[in-house]
PDB file of C-alpha atoms in Angstrom:
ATOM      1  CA  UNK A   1       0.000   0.000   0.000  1.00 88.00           C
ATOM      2  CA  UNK A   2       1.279   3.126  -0.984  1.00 93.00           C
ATOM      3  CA  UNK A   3       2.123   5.913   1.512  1.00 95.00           C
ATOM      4  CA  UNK A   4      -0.074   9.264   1.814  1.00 97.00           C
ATOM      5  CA  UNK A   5       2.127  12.241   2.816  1.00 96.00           C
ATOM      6  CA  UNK A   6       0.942  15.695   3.074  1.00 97.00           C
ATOM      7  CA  UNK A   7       4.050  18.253   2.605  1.00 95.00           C
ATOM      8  CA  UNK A   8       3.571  22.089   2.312  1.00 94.00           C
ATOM      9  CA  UNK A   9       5.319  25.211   3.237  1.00 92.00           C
ATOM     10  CA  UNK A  10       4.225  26.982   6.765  1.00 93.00           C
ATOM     11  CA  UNK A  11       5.359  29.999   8.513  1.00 92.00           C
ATOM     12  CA  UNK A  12       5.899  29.865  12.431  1.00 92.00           C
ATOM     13  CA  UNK A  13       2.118  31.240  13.196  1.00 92.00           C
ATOM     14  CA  UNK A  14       1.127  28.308  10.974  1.00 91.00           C
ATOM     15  CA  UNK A  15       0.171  30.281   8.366  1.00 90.00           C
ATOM     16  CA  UNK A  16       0.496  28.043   4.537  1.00 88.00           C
ATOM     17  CA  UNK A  17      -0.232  30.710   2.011  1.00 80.00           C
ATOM     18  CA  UNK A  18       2.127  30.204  -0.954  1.00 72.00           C
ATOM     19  CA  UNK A  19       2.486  34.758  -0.914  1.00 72.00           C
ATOM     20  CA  UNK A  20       2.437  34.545   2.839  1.00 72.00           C
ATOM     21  CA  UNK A  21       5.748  35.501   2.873  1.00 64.00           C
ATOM     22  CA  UNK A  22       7.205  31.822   1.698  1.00 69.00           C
ATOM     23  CA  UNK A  23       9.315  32.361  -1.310  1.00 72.00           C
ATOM     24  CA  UNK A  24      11.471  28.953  -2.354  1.00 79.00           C
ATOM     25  CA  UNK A  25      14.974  29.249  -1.847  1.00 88.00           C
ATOM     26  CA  UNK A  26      17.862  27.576  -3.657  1.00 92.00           C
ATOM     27  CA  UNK A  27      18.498  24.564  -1.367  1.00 93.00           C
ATOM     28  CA  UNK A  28      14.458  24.258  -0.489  1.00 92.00           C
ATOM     29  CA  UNK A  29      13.534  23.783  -4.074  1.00 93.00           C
ATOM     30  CA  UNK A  30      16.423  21.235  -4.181  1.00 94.00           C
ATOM     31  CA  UNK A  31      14.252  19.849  -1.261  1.00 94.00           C
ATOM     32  CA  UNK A  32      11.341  19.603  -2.804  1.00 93.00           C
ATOM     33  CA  UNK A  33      12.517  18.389  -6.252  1.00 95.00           C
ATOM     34  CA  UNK A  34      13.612  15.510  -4.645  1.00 94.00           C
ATOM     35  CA  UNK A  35      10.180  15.341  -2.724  1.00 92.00           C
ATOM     36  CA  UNK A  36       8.182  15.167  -5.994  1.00 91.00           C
ATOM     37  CA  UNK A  37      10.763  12.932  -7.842  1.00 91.00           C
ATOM     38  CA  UNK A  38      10.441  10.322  -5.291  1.00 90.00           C
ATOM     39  CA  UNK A  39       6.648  10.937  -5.668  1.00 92.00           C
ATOM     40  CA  UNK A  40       4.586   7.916  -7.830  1.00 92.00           C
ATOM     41  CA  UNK A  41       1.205  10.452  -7.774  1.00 95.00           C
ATOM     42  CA  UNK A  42       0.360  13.881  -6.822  1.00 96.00           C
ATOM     43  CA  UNK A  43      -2.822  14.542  -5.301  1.00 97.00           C
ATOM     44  CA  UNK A  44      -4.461  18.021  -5.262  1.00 96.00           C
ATOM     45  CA  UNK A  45      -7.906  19.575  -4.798  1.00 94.00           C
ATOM     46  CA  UNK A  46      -9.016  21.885  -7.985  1.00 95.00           C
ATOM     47  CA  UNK A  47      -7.514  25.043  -6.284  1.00 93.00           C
ATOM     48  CA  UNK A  48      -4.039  23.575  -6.216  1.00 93.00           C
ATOM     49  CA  UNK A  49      -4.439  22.082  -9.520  1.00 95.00           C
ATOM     50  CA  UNK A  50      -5.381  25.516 -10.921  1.00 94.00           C
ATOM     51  CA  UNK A  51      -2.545  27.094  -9.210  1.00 91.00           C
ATOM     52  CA  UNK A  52      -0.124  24.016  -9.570  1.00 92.00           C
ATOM     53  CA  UNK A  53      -0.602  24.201 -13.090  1.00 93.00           C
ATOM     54  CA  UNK A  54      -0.276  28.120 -13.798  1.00 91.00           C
ATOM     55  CA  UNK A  55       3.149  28.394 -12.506  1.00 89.00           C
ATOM     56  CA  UNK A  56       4.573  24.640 -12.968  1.00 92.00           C
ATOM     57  CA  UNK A  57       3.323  23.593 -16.522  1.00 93.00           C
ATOM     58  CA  UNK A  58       5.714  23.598 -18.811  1.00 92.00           C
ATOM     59  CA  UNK A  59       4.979  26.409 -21.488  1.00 91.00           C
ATOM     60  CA  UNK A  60       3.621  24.748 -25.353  1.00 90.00           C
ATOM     61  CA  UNK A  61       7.202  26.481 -26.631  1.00 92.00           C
ATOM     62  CA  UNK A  62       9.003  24.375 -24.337  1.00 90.00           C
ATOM     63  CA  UNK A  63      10.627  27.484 -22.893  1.00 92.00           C
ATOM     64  CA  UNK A  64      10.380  28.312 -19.360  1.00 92.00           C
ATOM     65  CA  UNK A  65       9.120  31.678 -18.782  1.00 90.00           C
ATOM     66  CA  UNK A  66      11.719  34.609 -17.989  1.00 89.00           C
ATOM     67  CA  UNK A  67      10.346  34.948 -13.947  1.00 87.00           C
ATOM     68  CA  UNK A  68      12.257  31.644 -13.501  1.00 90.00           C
ATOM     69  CA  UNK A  69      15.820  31.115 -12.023  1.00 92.00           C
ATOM     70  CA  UNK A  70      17.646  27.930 -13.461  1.00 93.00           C
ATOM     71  CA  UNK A  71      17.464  26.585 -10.145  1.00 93.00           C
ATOM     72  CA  UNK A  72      13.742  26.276 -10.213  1.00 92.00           C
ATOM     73  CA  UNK A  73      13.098  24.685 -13.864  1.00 93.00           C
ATOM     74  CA  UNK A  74      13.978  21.149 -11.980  1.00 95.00           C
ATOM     75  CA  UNK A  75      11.371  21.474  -9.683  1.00 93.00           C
ATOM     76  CA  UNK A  76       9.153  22.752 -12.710  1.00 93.00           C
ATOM     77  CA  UNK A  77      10.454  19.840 -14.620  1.00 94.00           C
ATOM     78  CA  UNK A  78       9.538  17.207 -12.259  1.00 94.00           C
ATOM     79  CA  UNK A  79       5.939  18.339 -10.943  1.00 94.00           C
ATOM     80  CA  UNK A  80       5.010  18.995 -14.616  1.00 94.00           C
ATOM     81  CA  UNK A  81       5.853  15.450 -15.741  1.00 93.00           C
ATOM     82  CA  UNK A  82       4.405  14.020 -12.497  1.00 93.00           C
ATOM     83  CA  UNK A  83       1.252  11.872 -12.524  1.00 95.00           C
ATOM     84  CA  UNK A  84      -1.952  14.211 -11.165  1.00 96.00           C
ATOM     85  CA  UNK A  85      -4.940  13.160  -9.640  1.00 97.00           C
ATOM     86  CA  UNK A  86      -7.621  16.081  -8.685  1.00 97.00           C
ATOM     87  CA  UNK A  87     -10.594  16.088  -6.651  1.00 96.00           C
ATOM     88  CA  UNK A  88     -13.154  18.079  -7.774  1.00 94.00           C
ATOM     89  CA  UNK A  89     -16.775  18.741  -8.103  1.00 92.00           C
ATOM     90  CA  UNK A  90     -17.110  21.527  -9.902  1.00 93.00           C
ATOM     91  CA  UNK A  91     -14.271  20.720 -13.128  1.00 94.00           C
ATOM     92  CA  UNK A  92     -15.429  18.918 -15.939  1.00 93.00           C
ATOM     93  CA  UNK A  93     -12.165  17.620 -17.339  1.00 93.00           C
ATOM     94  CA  UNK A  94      -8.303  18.299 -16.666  1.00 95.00           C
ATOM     95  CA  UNK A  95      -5.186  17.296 -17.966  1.00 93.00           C
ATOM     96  CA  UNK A  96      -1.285  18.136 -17.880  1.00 95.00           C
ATOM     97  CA  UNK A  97      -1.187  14.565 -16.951  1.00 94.00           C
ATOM     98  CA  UNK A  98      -4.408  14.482 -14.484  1.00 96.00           C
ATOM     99  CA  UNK A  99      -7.413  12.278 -13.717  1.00 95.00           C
ATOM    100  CA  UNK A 100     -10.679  13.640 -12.095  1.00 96.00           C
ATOM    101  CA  UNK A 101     -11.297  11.821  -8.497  1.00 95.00           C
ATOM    102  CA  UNK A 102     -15.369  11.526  -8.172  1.00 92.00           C
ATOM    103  CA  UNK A 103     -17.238   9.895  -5.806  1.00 90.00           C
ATOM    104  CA  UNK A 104     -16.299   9.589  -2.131  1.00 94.00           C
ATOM    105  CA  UNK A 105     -13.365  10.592  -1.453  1.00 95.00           C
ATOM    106  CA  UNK A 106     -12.562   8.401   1.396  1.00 96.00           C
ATOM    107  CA  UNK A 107     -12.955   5.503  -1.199  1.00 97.00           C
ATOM    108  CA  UNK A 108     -11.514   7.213  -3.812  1.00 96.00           C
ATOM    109  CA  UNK A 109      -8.212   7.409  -1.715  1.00 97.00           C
ATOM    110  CA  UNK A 110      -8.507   4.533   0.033  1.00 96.00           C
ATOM    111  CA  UNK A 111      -7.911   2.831  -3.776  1.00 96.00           C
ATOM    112  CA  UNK A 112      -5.489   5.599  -5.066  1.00 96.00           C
ATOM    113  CA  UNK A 113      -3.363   4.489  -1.806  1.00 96.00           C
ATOM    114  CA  UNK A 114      -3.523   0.683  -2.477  1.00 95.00           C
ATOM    115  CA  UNK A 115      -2.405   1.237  -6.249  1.00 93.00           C
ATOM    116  CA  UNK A 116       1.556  -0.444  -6.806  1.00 92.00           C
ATOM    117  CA  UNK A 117       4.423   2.048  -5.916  1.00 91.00           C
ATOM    118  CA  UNK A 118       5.464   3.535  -2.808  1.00 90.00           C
ATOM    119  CA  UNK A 119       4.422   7.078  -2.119  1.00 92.00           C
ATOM    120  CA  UNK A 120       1.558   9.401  -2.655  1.00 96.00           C
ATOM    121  CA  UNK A 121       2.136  13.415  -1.703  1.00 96.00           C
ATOM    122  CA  UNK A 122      -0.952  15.764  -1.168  1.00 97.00           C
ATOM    123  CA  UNK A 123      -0.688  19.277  -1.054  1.00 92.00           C
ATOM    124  CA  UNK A 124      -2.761  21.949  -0.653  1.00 91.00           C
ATOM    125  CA  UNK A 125      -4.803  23.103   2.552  1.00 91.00           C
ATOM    126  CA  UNK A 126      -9.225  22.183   2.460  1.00 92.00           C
ATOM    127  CA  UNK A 127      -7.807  18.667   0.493  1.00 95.00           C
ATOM    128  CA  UNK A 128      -5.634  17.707   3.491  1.00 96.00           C
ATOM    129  CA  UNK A 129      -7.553  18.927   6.472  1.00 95.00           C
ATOM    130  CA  UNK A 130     -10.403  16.334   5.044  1.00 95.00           C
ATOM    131  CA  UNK A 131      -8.106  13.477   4.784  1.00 97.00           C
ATOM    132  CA  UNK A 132      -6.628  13.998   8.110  1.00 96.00           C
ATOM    133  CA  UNK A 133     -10.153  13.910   9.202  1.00 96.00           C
ATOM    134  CA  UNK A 134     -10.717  10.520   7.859  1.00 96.00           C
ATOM    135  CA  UNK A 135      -7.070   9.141   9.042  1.00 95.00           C
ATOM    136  CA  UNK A 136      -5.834   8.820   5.405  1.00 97.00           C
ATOM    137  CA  UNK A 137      -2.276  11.090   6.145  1.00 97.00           C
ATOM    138  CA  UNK A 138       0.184   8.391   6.864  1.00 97.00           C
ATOM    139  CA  UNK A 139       3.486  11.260   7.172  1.00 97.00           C
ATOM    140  CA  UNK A 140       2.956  14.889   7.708  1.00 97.00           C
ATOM    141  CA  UNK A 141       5.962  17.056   6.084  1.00 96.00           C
ATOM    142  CA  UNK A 142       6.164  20.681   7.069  1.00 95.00           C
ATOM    143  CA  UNK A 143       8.864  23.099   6.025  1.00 94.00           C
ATOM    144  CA  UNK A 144       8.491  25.879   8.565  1.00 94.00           C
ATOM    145  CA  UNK A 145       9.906  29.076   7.249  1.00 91.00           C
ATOM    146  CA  UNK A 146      11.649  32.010   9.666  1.00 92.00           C
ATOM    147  CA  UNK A 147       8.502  34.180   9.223  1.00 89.00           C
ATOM    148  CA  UNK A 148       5.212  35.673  10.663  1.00 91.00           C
ATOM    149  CA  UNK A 149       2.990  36.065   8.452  1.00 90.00           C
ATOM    150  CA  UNK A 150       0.405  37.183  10.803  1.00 89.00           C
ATOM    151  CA  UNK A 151      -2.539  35.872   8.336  1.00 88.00           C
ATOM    152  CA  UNK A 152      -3.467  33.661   5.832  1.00 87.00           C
ATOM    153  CA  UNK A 153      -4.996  30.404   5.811  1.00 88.00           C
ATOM    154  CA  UNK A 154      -3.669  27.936   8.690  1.00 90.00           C
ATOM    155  CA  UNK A 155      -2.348  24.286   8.631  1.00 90.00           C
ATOM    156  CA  UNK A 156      -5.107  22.501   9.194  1.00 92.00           C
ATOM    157  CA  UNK A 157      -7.396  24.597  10.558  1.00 89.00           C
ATOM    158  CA  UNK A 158     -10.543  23.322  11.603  1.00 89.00           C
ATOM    159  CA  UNK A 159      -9.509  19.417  12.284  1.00 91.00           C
ATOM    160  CA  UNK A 160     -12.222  17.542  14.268  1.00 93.00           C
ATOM    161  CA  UNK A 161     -10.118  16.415  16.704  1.00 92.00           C
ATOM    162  CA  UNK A 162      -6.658  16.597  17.441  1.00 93.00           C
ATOM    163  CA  UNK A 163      -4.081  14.225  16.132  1.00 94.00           C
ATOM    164  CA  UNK A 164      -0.751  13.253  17.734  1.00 95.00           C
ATOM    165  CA  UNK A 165       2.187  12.722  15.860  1.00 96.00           C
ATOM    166  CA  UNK A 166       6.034  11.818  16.535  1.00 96.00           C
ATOM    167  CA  UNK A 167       9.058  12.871  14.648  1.00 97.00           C
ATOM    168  CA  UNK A 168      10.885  10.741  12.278  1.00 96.00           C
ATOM    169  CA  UNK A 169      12.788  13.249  10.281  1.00 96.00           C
ATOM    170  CA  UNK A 170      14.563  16.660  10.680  1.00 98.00           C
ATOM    171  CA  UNK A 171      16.761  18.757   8.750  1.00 97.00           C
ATOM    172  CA  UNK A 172      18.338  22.479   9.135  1.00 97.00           C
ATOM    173  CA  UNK A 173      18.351  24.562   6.140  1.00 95.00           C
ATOM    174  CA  UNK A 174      21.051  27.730   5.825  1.00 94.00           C
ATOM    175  CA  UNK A 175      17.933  30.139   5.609  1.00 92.00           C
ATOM    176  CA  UNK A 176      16.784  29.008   9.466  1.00 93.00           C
ATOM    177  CA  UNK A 177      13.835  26.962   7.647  1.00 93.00           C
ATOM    178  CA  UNK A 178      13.440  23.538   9.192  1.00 96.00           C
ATOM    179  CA  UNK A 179      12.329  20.507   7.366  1.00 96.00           C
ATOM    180  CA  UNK A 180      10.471  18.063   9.672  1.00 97.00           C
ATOM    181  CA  UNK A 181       8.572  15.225   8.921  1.00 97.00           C
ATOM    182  CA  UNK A 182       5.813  13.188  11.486  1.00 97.00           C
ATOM    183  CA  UNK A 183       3.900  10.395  11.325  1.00 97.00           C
ATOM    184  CA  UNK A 184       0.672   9.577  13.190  1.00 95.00           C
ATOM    185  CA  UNK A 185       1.194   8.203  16.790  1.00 92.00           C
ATOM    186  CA  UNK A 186       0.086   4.871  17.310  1.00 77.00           C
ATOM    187  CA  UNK A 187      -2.734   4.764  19.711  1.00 48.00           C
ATOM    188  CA  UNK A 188      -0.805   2.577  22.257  1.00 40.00           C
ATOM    189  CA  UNK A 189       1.048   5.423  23.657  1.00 38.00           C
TER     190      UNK A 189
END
């Protein structure tokens, strides 16, 4: 069964909105290159999807647009070529590599997860507050950024209940962001 992680950028009040203040670095979009490479599927919900795909999809010329430094076109590179699927009501079709998830989407997941490979990553913030509701994040990976952004949308905001989770990876970056990644803790604590 494949693995369900949930990685995004947050500030240090929590906040996870991509102009919050969160601007990739050099050695953090190394990071998360390797993140997505290491990725079999993405999953998003249509507002990540629609943003996903405005600044990551590679352009019909083939030629990445001006705004981007060479160091970013890998990460471009491999979420672009990465397998998509998007949960949605409301869009009729998608592509740049996608599939529509319908139906419910604790079933819907539940089969995604038990496809062959080894990882799934979710991104995003409504998507991943519902699947943590349902118990469907197996690993939780936050890059906390040196910054208060003092609003914004929150990580996970709104859960139904609380859920405890241990530490089984961290990592110092040069610009005082810290990589840390968490999985559930078993109920026999």
């Amino acid at each position: 069964m494949r693995t369900l992680r949930y990685s995004i950028n947050v500030t240090l009040d929590g906040c996870c909105h991509h102009e919050a203040g969160l601007p990739p670095d050099e050695e953090s979009m190394r990071y998360w290159t390797a993140e997505m490479e290491r990725a079999d599927a993405l999953l998003f919900g249509r507002t990540t999807y629609e943003m996903m795909e405005s600044a990551w999809r590679r352009p019909a010329s083939g030629v990445w647009p001006d705004w981007m430094d060479e160091w970013e076109i890998p990460f471009g590179e491999a979420i672009d070529r990465a397998r998509k699927h998007v949960v949605s009501r409301t869009l009729e079709a998608v592509d740049w590599n996608a599939e529509l998830v319908r139906g419910d989407l604790e079933q819907e997941v539940r089969r995604l997860k038990e496809e062959p490979g080894e990882a799934l990553w979710v991104g995003g913030v409504t998507l991943p507050s519902a699947l943590a509701d349902l118990g469907l994040i197996d690993e939780y990976e936050f890059l906390v950024q040196p910054v208060l952004a003092g609003r914004g949308p929150r990580l996970l905001d709104g859960l139904r209940e609380s859920i405890r989770l241990e530490l089984v990876e961290r990592r110092e970056f040069r610009s005082g962001a810290v990589a840390m990644r968490f999985r559930p803790a078993s109920s026999a604590v």
